[in-house]
XYZ file of C-alpha atoms in Angstrom:
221
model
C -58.314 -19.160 -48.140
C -61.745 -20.233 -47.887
C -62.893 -23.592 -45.816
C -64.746 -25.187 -48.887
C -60.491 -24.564 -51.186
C -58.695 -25.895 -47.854
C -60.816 -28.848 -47.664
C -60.460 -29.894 -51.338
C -56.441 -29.141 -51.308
C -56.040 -31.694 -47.845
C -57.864 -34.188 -49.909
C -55.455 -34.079 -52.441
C -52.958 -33.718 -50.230
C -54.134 -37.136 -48.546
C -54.737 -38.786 -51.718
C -51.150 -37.619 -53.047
C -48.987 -36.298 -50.426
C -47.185 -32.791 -50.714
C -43.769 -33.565 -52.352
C -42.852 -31.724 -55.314
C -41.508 -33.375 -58.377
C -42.031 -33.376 -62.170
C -43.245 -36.138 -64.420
C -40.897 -35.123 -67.126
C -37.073 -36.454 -66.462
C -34.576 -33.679 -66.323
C -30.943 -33.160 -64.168
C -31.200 -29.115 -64.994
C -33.109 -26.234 -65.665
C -32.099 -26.277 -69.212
C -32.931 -30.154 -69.723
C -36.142 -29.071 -67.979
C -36.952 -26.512 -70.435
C -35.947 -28.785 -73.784
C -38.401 -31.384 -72.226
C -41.410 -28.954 -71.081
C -41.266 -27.919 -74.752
C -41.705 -31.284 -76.142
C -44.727 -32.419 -74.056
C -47.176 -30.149 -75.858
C -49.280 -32.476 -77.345
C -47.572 -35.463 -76.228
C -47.313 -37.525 -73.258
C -44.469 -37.016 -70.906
C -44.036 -41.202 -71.186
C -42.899 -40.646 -74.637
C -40.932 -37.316 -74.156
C -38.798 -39.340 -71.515
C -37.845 -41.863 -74.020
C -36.992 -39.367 -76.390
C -35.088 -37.079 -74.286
C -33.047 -40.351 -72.632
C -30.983 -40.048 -75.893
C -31.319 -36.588 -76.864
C -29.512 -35.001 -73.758
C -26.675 -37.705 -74.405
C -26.129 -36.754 -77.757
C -27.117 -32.735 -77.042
C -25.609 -32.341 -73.291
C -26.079 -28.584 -73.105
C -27.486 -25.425 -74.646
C -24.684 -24.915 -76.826
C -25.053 -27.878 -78.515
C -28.377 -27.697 -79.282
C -27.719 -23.844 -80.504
C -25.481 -25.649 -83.191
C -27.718 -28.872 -83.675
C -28.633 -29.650 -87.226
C -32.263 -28.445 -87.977
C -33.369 -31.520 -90.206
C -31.242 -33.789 -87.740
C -32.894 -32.233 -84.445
C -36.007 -32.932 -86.132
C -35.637 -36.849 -86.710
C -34.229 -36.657 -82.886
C -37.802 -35.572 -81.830
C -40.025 -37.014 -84.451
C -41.637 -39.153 -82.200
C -43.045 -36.214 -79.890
C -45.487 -34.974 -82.562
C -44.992 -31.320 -84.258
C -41.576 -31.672 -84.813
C -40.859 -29.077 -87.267
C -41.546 -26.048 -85.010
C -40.576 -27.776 -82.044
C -36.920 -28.532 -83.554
C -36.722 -24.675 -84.682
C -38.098 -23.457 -81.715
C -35.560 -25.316 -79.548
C -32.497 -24.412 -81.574
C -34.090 -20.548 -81.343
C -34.397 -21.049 -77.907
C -30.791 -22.262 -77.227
C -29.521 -20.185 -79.092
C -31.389 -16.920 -77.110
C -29.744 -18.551 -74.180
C -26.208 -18.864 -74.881
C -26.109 -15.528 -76.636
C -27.706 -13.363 -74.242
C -27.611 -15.760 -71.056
C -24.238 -17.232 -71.149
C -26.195 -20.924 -72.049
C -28.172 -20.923 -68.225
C -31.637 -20.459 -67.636
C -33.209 -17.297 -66.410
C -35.659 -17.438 -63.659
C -38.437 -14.828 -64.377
C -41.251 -15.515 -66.383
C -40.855 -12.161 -68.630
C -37.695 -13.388 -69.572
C -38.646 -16.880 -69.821
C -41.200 -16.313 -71.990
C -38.560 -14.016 -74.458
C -37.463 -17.163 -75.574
C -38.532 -18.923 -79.075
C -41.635 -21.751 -77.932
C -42.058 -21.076 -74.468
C -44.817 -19.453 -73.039
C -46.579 -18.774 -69.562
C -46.896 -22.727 -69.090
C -43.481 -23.726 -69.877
C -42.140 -20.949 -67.788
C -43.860 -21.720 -64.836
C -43.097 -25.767 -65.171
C -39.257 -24.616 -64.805
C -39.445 -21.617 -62.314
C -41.644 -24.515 -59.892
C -39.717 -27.005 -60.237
C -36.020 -25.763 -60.715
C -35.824 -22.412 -59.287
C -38.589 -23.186 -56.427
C -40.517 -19.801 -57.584
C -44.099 -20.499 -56.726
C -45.744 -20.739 -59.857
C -48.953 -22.456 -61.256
C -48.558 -24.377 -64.004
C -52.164 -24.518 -66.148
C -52.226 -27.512 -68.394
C -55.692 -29.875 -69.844
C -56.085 -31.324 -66.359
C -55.783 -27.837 -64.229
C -57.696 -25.835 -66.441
C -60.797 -28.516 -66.488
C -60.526 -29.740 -62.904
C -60.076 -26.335 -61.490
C -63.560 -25.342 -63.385
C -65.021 -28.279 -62.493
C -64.311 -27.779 -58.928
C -65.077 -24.130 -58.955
C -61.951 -22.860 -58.350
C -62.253 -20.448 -61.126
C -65.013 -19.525 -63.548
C -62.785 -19.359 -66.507
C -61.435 -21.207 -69.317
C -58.228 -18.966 -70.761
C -55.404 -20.950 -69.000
C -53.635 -17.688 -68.235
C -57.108 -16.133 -66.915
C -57.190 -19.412 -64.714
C -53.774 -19.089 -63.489
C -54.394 -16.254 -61.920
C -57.507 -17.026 -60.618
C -55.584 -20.254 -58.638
C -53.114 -17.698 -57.660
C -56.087 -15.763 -55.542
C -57.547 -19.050 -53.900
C -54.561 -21.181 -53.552
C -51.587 -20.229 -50.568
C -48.534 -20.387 -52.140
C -46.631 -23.562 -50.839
C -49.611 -25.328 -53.036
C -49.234 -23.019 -56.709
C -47.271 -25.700 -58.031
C -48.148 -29.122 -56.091
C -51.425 -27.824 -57.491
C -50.459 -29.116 -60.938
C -48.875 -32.746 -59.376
C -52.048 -33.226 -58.043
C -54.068 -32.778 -60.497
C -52.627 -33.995 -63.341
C -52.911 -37.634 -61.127
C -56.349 -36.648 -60.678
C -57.145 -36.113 -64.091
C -55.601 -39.255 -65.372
C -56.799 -41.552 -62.429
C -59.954 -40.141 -61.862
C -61.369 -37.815 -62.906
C -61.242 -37.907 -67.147
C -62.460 -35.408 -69.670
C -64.964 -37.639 -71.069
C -65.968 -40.316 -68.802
C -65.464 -39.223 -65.249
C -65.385 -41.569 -62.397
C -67.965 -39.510 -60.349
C -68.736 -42.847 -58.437
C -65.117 -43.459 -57.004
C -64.557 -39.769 -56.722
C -63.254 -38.043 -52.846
C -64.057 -34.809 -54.693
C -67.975 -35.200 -55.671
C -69.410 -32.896 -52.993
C -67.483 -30.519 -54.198
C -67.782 -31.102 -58.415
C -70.091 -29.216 -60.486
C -69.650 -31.746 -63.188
C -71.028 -34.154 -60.247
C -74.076 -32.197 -59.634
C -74.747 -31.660 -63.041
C -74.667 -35.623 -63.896
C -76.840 -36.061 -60.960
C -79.405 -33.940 -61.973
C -79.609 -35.512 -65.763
C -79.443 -39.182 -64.076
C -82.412 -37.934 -62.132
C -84.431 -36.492 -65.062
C -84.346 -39.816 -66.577
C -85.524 -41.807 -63.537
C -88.362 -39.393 -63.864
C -89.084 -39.201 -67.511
C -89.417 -43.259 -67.133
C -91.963 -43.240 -64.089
């Protein structure tokens, strides 16, 4: 690991300390899984209210497998995307009880076999659950890890693997923790707080604000 990745990953460490949790609320792999699904494009605020009920009413994988599709639907209508999500969930229980007995599997090949999950999903559960170090590339990794030169890519699977090459292991997924709090504290997509930021010295975005605020000093002189 190189001095400049250390330094940045024992400011976050500092700023956010090194347990590992998840922001979604889940007692199991498989509520973990139902949940990861419905955060795409939707906060994991509202996916906790949502799933507060949901795993009451659907406790495990076989009874989403026989949930209702219209009914599943109005369960989750609040998450946004609804239709595929429902079908995708009911495919993906379904997967599970059939060819998995209703658990989880742990690898991300077969994690990914299943209806609506893909590399991100996988890696949220396999992190989290199954303590498989895994990097989980959502909106805040994929732009904080550019902007921080971690990686020189924008493909969140290209990126993942470029984390995995810089980052030791025991930080693949606090990497996400940390920087989704970043990203929402911090440092934004549009409006960065460059001025407040522990991470400056080491931000492109930084620099590159710098140098415009600097052009215009001069253009006015």
């Amino acid at each position: 690991m190189k001095k400049r990745t250390g330094e940045i990953l024992q400011i976050l460490d500092d700023m956010y300390g090194t347990e590992i949790s998840t922001f979604l609320h889940a007692e199991n792999a498989g509520q973990l899984l139902i949940a990861t699904m419905l955060s795409a494009q939707c906060t994991d605020a509202r996916v906790n209210l949502v799933t507060k009920d949901l795993f009451v009413k659907y406790p495990d994988m076989q009874a989403f497998a026989d949930a209702d599709l219209k009914e599943l639907e109005e369960d989750i209508r609040s998450t946004g995307f609804y239709h595929n999500k429902a079908k995708n969930i009911i495919g993906c229980a379904k997967m599970l009880c059939e060819k998995y007995g209703g658990e989880v599997p742990h690898t991300v090949e077969e994690l990914t076999e299943l209806p609506g999950v893909g590399r991100k999903t996988a890696n949220v559960v396999r992190g989290n659950i199954f303590h498989d170090p895994s990097i989980v590339v959502d909106t805040h990794v994929k732009r904080i890890a550019y902007r921080l030169k971690l990686t020189e890519e924008t493909d969140p699977v290209k990126v993942e693997f470029d984390l995995m090459k810089v980052l030791p292991r025991d930080h693949w997924i606090l990497i996400n923790l940390h920087l989704i709090t970043f990203g929402r504290e911090t440092c934004l997509a549009r409006n960065p707080k460059c001025e407040v930021c522990r991470l400056q010295s080491y931000c492109r975005e930084y620099r590159q604000r710098m140098k415009e605020k600097e052009k215009k000093t001069n253009a006015k002189k």
